[in-house]
Amino acid sequence: MKIVVPIKRVVDYNIKPRVKPDGSGVETTGVKMSMNPFDEIAVEEAVRLKEKGVATEVVVVSVGVQQAQDTLRTAMAMGADRAVLVLSEESPEPLAVAKVLKVIVAKEDPGLVILGKQAIDDDMNATGQMLAGLLGWGQGTFAGNVEVADGKVKVSREIDGGTEDVSLVLPAIVTADLRLNEPRYASLPNIMKAKKKPLETLNVADLGVDTTRRLTIVSVAEPAERKAGIKVETVSELVEKLRNEAKVI
Amino acid sequence: MSEAERESMSFDVVIVGGGPAGLAAAIRLRQLSPQTSVCLIEKGSEIGAHIVSGAVIEPRALSELLPDWKERGAPLNTPVATEDMLFLTETRSFRVPALDKFMPHMANHGNYIVSLGEVCRWLASQAEELGVEIYPGFAASEVLIENNRVVGVATGDMGITRDGKQGPNYQPGMELRATYTLFAEGCRGSLTKQVMQHYDLRKGVDPQTYGLGIKEVWEVPPEKHRPGLVQHSFGWPMDDNTYGGAWLYHFGENLVSYGFVIGLDYSNTWLSPFDEMQRVKQHPAFRKHLEGGRRISYGARALSEGGLQAIPRLTFPGGALTGDSAGFLNVPKIKGTHTAMKSGMLAAEALVDAMSTERVEPASYVQLIKESWLWDELKSVRNIRPAFARFGMKKGAVYSAIDAMLLKGRAPWTLHFRHQDNEELLAASLCEKPAYPKPDGKLTFDRLSSVFLSNTNHEEDQPVHLRVKNQGLWRTVNWDVFHSPESRYCPAGVYEVVNETSEPALHINAQNCVHCKTCDIKDPAQNIDWTVPEGSGGPNYPAGM
């Protein structure tokens, strides 16, 4: 069985994002970019399934700018076998990505597509679900555990207050949640080897996919700064303030 | 772990450090000898992640390395347009007239205000185009020496837990073996330090003296932005015995680089370079540039100030030292990028020469350096920094003007540095405590909110990379005599004293470390050893730094 893992290049999770002065978005020029952490978990899961003998090949796909090939190389250093880069504008919308992935899936014919549950830049949490809808496949989202057996995948979903187990007929879509696994480091020898793994570059225009933007960003603003706290002297003062100033009791 | 488990790979040349020196060396190597395999590793998560500099750079070395740098899109976009040198009193400022006569080193005509991190990212792309293999995110933690020859370096193991055991994500380090190894770690490189000790490279030269630079990048309203403006200051708030000054550069898209450098030979143990840097912003000459803007980044780094007298032996069997690892900064010019690049380029030439004759030590490097403009430049300014150390700021300034105007840098004498910076501190009881104002959260800030802007991160579960060799010594020397100077000189709030009144102890917040190396330099008893943490840890400086 082949596994396709779509990955996204995003602003690194260590970076404090900065809103552009004109409020049109987040500054990305000169900012460190890396693989969306949930996608790292998805790659790790696919590679583990391959190591267990469940999968035979792991193909990583990214839709975005040329530099996304660095992200794909990282995924190959973690253990993916080959990569497909679909060149497009920076950060296309989830629906456009899902349509591109549908074309890739038709070409690759995987038994499983594992995605991160959401990207940490726009937090849309949509691509996996949209791809499932477009393909008419079953979906196991927010996966905390994945087991593949007998043509089915059993997914433990992280839901409010517990987990929900679903069983899906393959081929299927799984989106990875935080607790699914802890991704490995891409070691230096593996990074060196990943340079030699195949990376195919396609153009979004050649895939016959309509990527017109359907969403308009009205404005992007930083969250309000947290005000400094105060120290109260007594319990009664605290109660008084909670009642009359904060008006919460 | 046993070395047998480590993978190993061989190259012609391995370069440790992806700053201007290492990248220039890599580019030059491939230009001169395209078949030479060159591997460059960098401890930062990406090239540029650990680069902090003012920076006004002189493009001389760059033009020699890549004459068509403009066409290649080098990010040198803001030429210096106007410049002022200010002498500050607490409330007033006086402009030094005829700067190009009194302080010719400071004249910046033809120079550019840049983000050195961006320049390095661009240099890395040029190097990769030439076939240099660049691996950021991997820290060289060990020098490989066999039969008294350096045969490469090994990267640190990843996934070692805080108590030194192999964690679930453990990955052994890798040996990068090379015919020649270049150390380009910048000031006070942790491996350079070991190499210097092993081969006794500092024998017969002055002790190195250092400075600490602390920098902020601000975004200011467009109407306040004056691209190309360069302003330097000396005087307040430093006393006459403390070498230091501030800079302010307008560059890029509404960006202002502000920072402060202090000589680490300062003697007042109560002094806090961070707080000095913060309070200079309150001076009207600086405040007016920054008010109404917002601070977007923060960083700090030590730099070498010893100049010519403190340059060690540059080669050893199997390699050489380049850039600020060797100490090529030109202090009166306050520039080290062009000298770092030049030294890297000359080292590359020497390696190609050594390779063709199969020499163990690339000794022609020293000769090439001495025949270059780099040497003339450092020679002509060699007495200026030591004059400040010996005569104080005011008389030092007079001496430097005489040296520049009358002697033209050709004085028949050479002033020397006598002490290491860590020997200069005076006991707490002998020093006066400066009264630093509280941060206002608009113009001035505290350490933690500053470190936050450096995007510093270290994997939490790893051994503390700042090693206090002898805990008892901390108590008797650092605490009892100097009252914990590390808690003040560290610009990142790494060192904290807990239980001050009962049983004082040093708490190390290693995760905050911005890799400036000041503790390794200034600790009075040389009891703190800065070692590399897990690769890709440390700051993640954005564009603008």
mmCIF file of C-alpha atoms in Angstrom, chain B residues 194-372:
data_model
loop_
_atom_site.group_PDB
_atom_site.id
_atom_site.type_symbol
_atom_site.label_atom_id
_atom_site.label_comp_id
_atom_site.label_asym_id
_atom_site.label_seq_id
_atom_site.Cartn_x
_atom_site.Cartn_y
_atom_site.Cartn_z
ATOM 1 C CA GLN B 194 39.564 23.735 22.346
ATOM 2 C CA VAL B 195 41.772 23.949 19.268
ATOM 3 C CA MET B 196 43.575 26.984 20.698
ATOM 4 C CA GLN B 197 44.245 25.065 23.893
ATOM 5 C CA HIS B 198 45.337 21.880 22.187
ATOM 6 C CA TYR B 199 47.838 23.580 19.891
ATOM 7 C CA ASP B 200 48.663 26.424 22.295
ATOM 8 C CA LEU B 201 47.766 28.916 19.561
ATOM 9 C CA ARG B 202 47.637 31.907 21.926
ATOM 10 C CA LYS B 203 51.230 31.534 23.029
ATOM 11 C CA GLY B 204 53.083 34.823 22.803
ATOM 12 C CA VAL B 205 50.125 37.029 21.866
ATOM 13 C CA ASP B 206 48.110 39.493 23.981
ATOM 14 C CA PRO B 207 45.073 38.146 25.802
ATOM 15 C CA GLN B 208 41.948 38.634 23.700
ATOM 16 C CA THR B 209 39.676 41.393 24.918
ATOM 17 C CA TYR B 210 36.001 41.367 24.044
ATOM 18 C CA GLY B 211 32.917 43.478 23.718
ATOM 19 C CA LEU B 212 29.259 42.626 24.100
ATOM 20 C CA GLY B 213 26.831 44.008 21.538
ATOM 21 C CA ILE B 214 23.110 44.082 22.253
ATOM 22 C CA LYS B 215 20.733 44.973 19.474
ATOM 23 C CA GLU B 216 17.098 45.765 18.813
ATOM 24 C CA VAL B 217 15.341 46.218 15.510
ATOM 25 C CA TRP B 218 12.502 48.712 15.428
ATOM 26 C CA GLU B 219 9.834 49.393 12.882
ATOM 27 C CA VAL B 220 9.125 53.142 12.781
ATOM 28 C CA PRO B 221 6.397 55.181 11.100
ATOM 29 C CA PRO B 222 7.331 56.009 7.470
ATOM 30 C CA GLU B 223 7.408 59.750 8.182
ATOM 31 C CA LYS B 224 10.134 59.187 10.766
ATOM 32 C CA HIS B 225 12.246 56.935 8.617
ATOM 33 C CA ARG B 226 15.455 58.398 7.197
ATOM 34 C CA PRO B 227 17.075 55.592 5.209
ATOM 35 C CA GLY B 228 20.854 55.791 5.213
ATOM 36 C CA LEU B 229 21.175 57.679 8.483
ATOM 37 C CA VAL B 230 23.968 56.441 10.732
ATOM 38 C CA GLN B 231 24.394 57.704 14.271
ATOM 39 C CA HIS B 232 26.978 56.617 16.815
ATOM 40 C CA SER B 233 27.496 57.866 20.338
ATOM 41 C CA PHE B 234 29.984 57.692 23.164
ATOM 42 C CA GLY B 235 30.065 59.288 26.606
ATOM 43 C CA TRP B 236 26.966 58.968 28.809
ATOM 44 C CA PRO B 237 26.009 56.603 30.414
ATOM 45 C CA MET B 238 29.480 55.048 30.478
ATOM 46 C CA ASP B 239 32.018 56.396 32.931
ATOM 47 C CA ASP B 240 35.436 57.323 31.631
ATOM 48 C CA ASN B 241 36.892 53.902 32.374
ATOM 49 C CA THR B 242 34.291 51.912 30.503
ATOM 50 C CA TYR B 243 34.524 51.456 26.753
ATOM 51 C CA GLY B 244 31.176 51.561 25.116
ATOM 52 C CA GLY B 245 28.785 53.331 22.823
ATOM 53 C CA ALA B 246 25.509 53.134 20.982
ATOM 54 C CA TRP B 247 24.520 52.952 17.335
ATOM 55 C CA LEU B 248 21.386 53.731 15.427
ATOM 56 C CA TYR B 249 20.900 53.019 11.723
ATOM 57 C CA HIS B 250 17.861 53.678 9.539
ATOM 58 C CA PHE B 251 17.608 51.036 6.842
ATOM 59 C CA GLY B 252 15.346 48.788 4.805
ATOM 60 C CA GLU B 253 11.587 49.161 4.904
ATOM 61 C CA ASN B 254 11.003 51.532 7.829
ATOM 62 C CA LEU B 255 13.473 49.665 9.998
ATOM 63 C CA VAL B 256 15.847 51.105 12.563
ATOM 64 C CA SER B 257 18.692 49.128 14.038
ATOM 65 C CA TYR B 258 19.562 50.289 17.537
ATOM 66 C CA GLY B 259 22.231 48.805 19.735
ATOM 67 C CA PHE B 260 24.922 49.211 22.277
ATOM 68 C CA VAL B 261 28.404 47.760 22.599
ATOM 69 C CA ILE B 262 30.330 47.645 25.829
ATOM 70 C CA GLY B 263 33.911 46.532 26.361
ATOM 71 C CA LEU B 264 33.888 43.426 28.527
ATOM 72 C CA ASP B 265 36.955 44.706 30.342
ATOM 73 C CA TYR B 266 34.596 46.804 32.493
ATOM 74 C CA SER B 267 35.354 46.682 36.211
ATOM 75 C CA ASN B 268 32.088 47.533 37.971
ATOM 76 C CA THR B 269 30.498 44.237 38.903
ATOM 77 C CA TRP B 270 27.114 45.954 39.338
ATOM 78 C CA LEU B 271 27.089 47.115 35.746
ATOM 79 C CA SER B 272 24.406 45.606 33.547
ATOM 80 C CA PRO B 273 25.081 45.941 29.808
ATOM 81 C CA PHE B 274 21.420 45.199 29.105
ATOM 82 C CA ASP B 275 20.180 48.018 31.328
ATOM 83 C CA GLU B 276 22.762 50.428 29.922
ATOM 84 C CA MET B 277 21.489 49.591 26.472
ATOM 85 C CA GLN B 278 17.912 50.205 27.547
ATOM 86 C CA ARG B 279 18.599 53.535 29.200
ATOM 87 C CA VAL B 280 20.521 55.036 26.282
ATOM 88 C CA LYS B 281 17.225 54.901 24.392
ATOM 89 C CA GLN B 282 15.835 57.446 26.837
ATOM 90 C CA HIS B 283 18.397 60.000 25.728
ATOM 91 C CA PRO B 284 16.726 62.622 23.509
ATOM 92 C CA ALA B 285 19.211 61.904 20.700
ATOM 93 C CA PHE B 286 17.967 58.309 20.487
ATOM 94 C CA ARG B 287 14.443 58.593 21.828
ATOM 95 C CA LYS B 288 13.333 60.864 18.999
ATOM 96 C CA HIS B 289 14.149 58.199 16.430
ATOM 97 C CA LEU B 290 12.310 55.363 18.124
ATOM 98 C CA GLU B 291 9.249 56.927 19.725
ATOM 99 C CA GLY B 292 6.056 55.939 17.958
ATOM 100 C CA GLY B 293 7.684 52.794 16.571
ATOM 101 C CA ARG B 294 7.552 49.233 17.775
ATOM 102 C CA ARG B 295 10.345 46.911 18.656
ATOM 103 C CA ILE B 296 10.312 43.790 16.502
ATOM 104 C CA SER B 297 13.482 41.928 17.360
ATOM 105 C CA TYR B 298 16.227 41.557 19.908
ATOM 106 C CA GLY B 299 19.606 39.844 20.028
ATOM 107 C CA ALA B 300 23.091 39.898 21.514
ATOM 108 C CA ARG B 301 26.549 38.644 20.676
ATOM 109 C CA ALA B 302 30.084 39.037 21.980
ATOM 110 C CA LEU B 303 32.776 40.334 19.636
ATOM 111 C CA SER B 304 36.560 40.333 19.702
ATOM 112 C CA GLU B 305 38.186 43.710 20.356
ATOM 113 C CA GLY B 306 41.818 42.752 20.775
ATOM 114 C CA GLY B 307 42.813 43.419 17.182
ATOM 115 C CA LEU B 308 46.246 42.692 15.818
ATOM 116 C CA GLN B 309 48.010 42.153 19.147
ATOM 117 C CA ALA B 310 45.568 39.435 20.153
ATOM 118 C CA ILE B 311 45.456 37.419 16.943
ATOM 119 C CA PRO B 312 46.609 33.885 17.711
ATOM 120 C CA ARG B 313 48.599 31.540 15.530
ATOM 121 C CA LEU B 314 46.163 31.029 12.673
ATOM 122 C CA THR B 315 46.972 27.535 11.473
ATOM 123 C CA PHE B 316 47.477 24.099 12.956
ATOM 124 C CA PRO B 317 47.913 20.654 11.461
ATOM 125 C CA GLY B 318 44.745 20.067 9.450
ATOM 126 C CA GLY B 319 43.176 23.504 9.442
ATOM 127 C CA ALA B 320 42.928 27.180 10.254
ATOM 128 C CA LEU B 321 40.979 29.839 12.140
ATOM 129 C CA THR B 322 39.004 32.493 10.252
ATOM 130 C CA GLY B 323 36.874 35.548 10.970
ATOM 131 C CA ASP B 324 36.121 36.507 14.524
ATOM 132 C CA SER B 325 37.115 33.034 15.726
ATOM 133 C CA ALA B 326 40.604 34.410 15.131
ATOM 134 C CA GLY B 327 39.672 37.973 16.134
ATOM 135 C CA PHE B 328 39.847 39.902 12.850
ATOM 136 C CA LEU B 329 37.385 42.614 13.869
ATOM 137 C CA ASN B 330 38.522 46.178 13.244
ATOM 138 C CA VAL B 331 37.411 47.859 16.482
ATOM 139 C CA PRO B 332 37.885 51.567 15.685
ATOM 140 C CA LYS B 333 35.976 50.970 12.465
ATOM 141 C CA ILE B 334 33.477 48.863 14.410
ATOM 142 C CA LYS B 335 33.357 46.500 11.471
ATOM 143 C CA GLY B 336 34.270 42.875 11.171
ATOM 144 C CA THR B 337 32.289 41.595 8.223
ATOM 145 C CA HIS B 338 34.729 42.660 5.515
ATOM 146 C CA THR B 339 37.712 41.404 7.523
ATOM 147 C CA ALA B 340 35.949 38.144 8.348
ATOM 148 C CA MET B 341 35.144 37.569 4.693
ATOM 149 C CA LYS B 342 38.653 38.472 3.606
ATOM 150 C CA SER B 343 40.195 36.062 6.103
ATOM 151 C CA GLY B 344 37.864 33.316 4.908
ATOM 152 C CA MET B 345 38.824 33.968 1.297
ATOM 153 C CA LEU B 346 42.541 33.922 2.096
ATOM 154 C CA ALA B 347 42.139 30.744 4.118
ATOM 155 C CA ALA B 348 40.463 29.193 1.091
ATOM 156 C CA GLU B 349 43.398 30.180 -1.091
ATOM 157 C CA ALA B 350 45.817 28.709 1.425
ATOM 158 C CA LEU B 351 43.853 25.447 1.558
ATOM 159 C CA VAL B 352 43.897 25.083 -2.213
ATOM 160 C CA ASP B 353 47.630 25.678 -2.089
ATOM 161 C CA ALA B 354 48.106 23.164 0.732
ATOM 162 C CA MET B 355 45.966 20.577 -1.065
ATOM 163 C CA SER B 356 48.070 20.752 -4.199
ATOM 164 C CA THR B 357 51.257 20.150 -2.221
ATOM 165 C CA GLU B 358 49.623 17.794 0.319
ATOM 166 C CA ARG B 359 50.823 19.847 3.253
ATOM 167 C CA VAL B 360 49.403 19.032 6.653
ATOM 168 C CA GLU B 361 49.295 22.636 7.845
ATOM 169 C CA PRO B 362 48.017 25.360 5.480
ATOM 170 C CA ALA B 363 50.786 27.660 6.608
ATOM 171 C CA SER B 364 50.703 29.968 3.588
ATOM 172 C CA TYR B 365 47.514 31.435 5.112
ATOM 173 C CA VAL B 366 49.576 33.540 7.527
ATOM 174 C CA GLN B 367 51.691 34.901 4.706
ATOM 175 C CA LEU B 368 48.620 35.713 2.609
ATOM 176 C CA ILE B 369 47.054 37.531 5.548
ATOM 177 C CA LYS B 370 50.191 39.555 6.200
ATOM 178 C CA GLU B 371 50.412 40.601 2.556
ATOM 179 C CA SER B 372 46.777 41.676 2.366
#
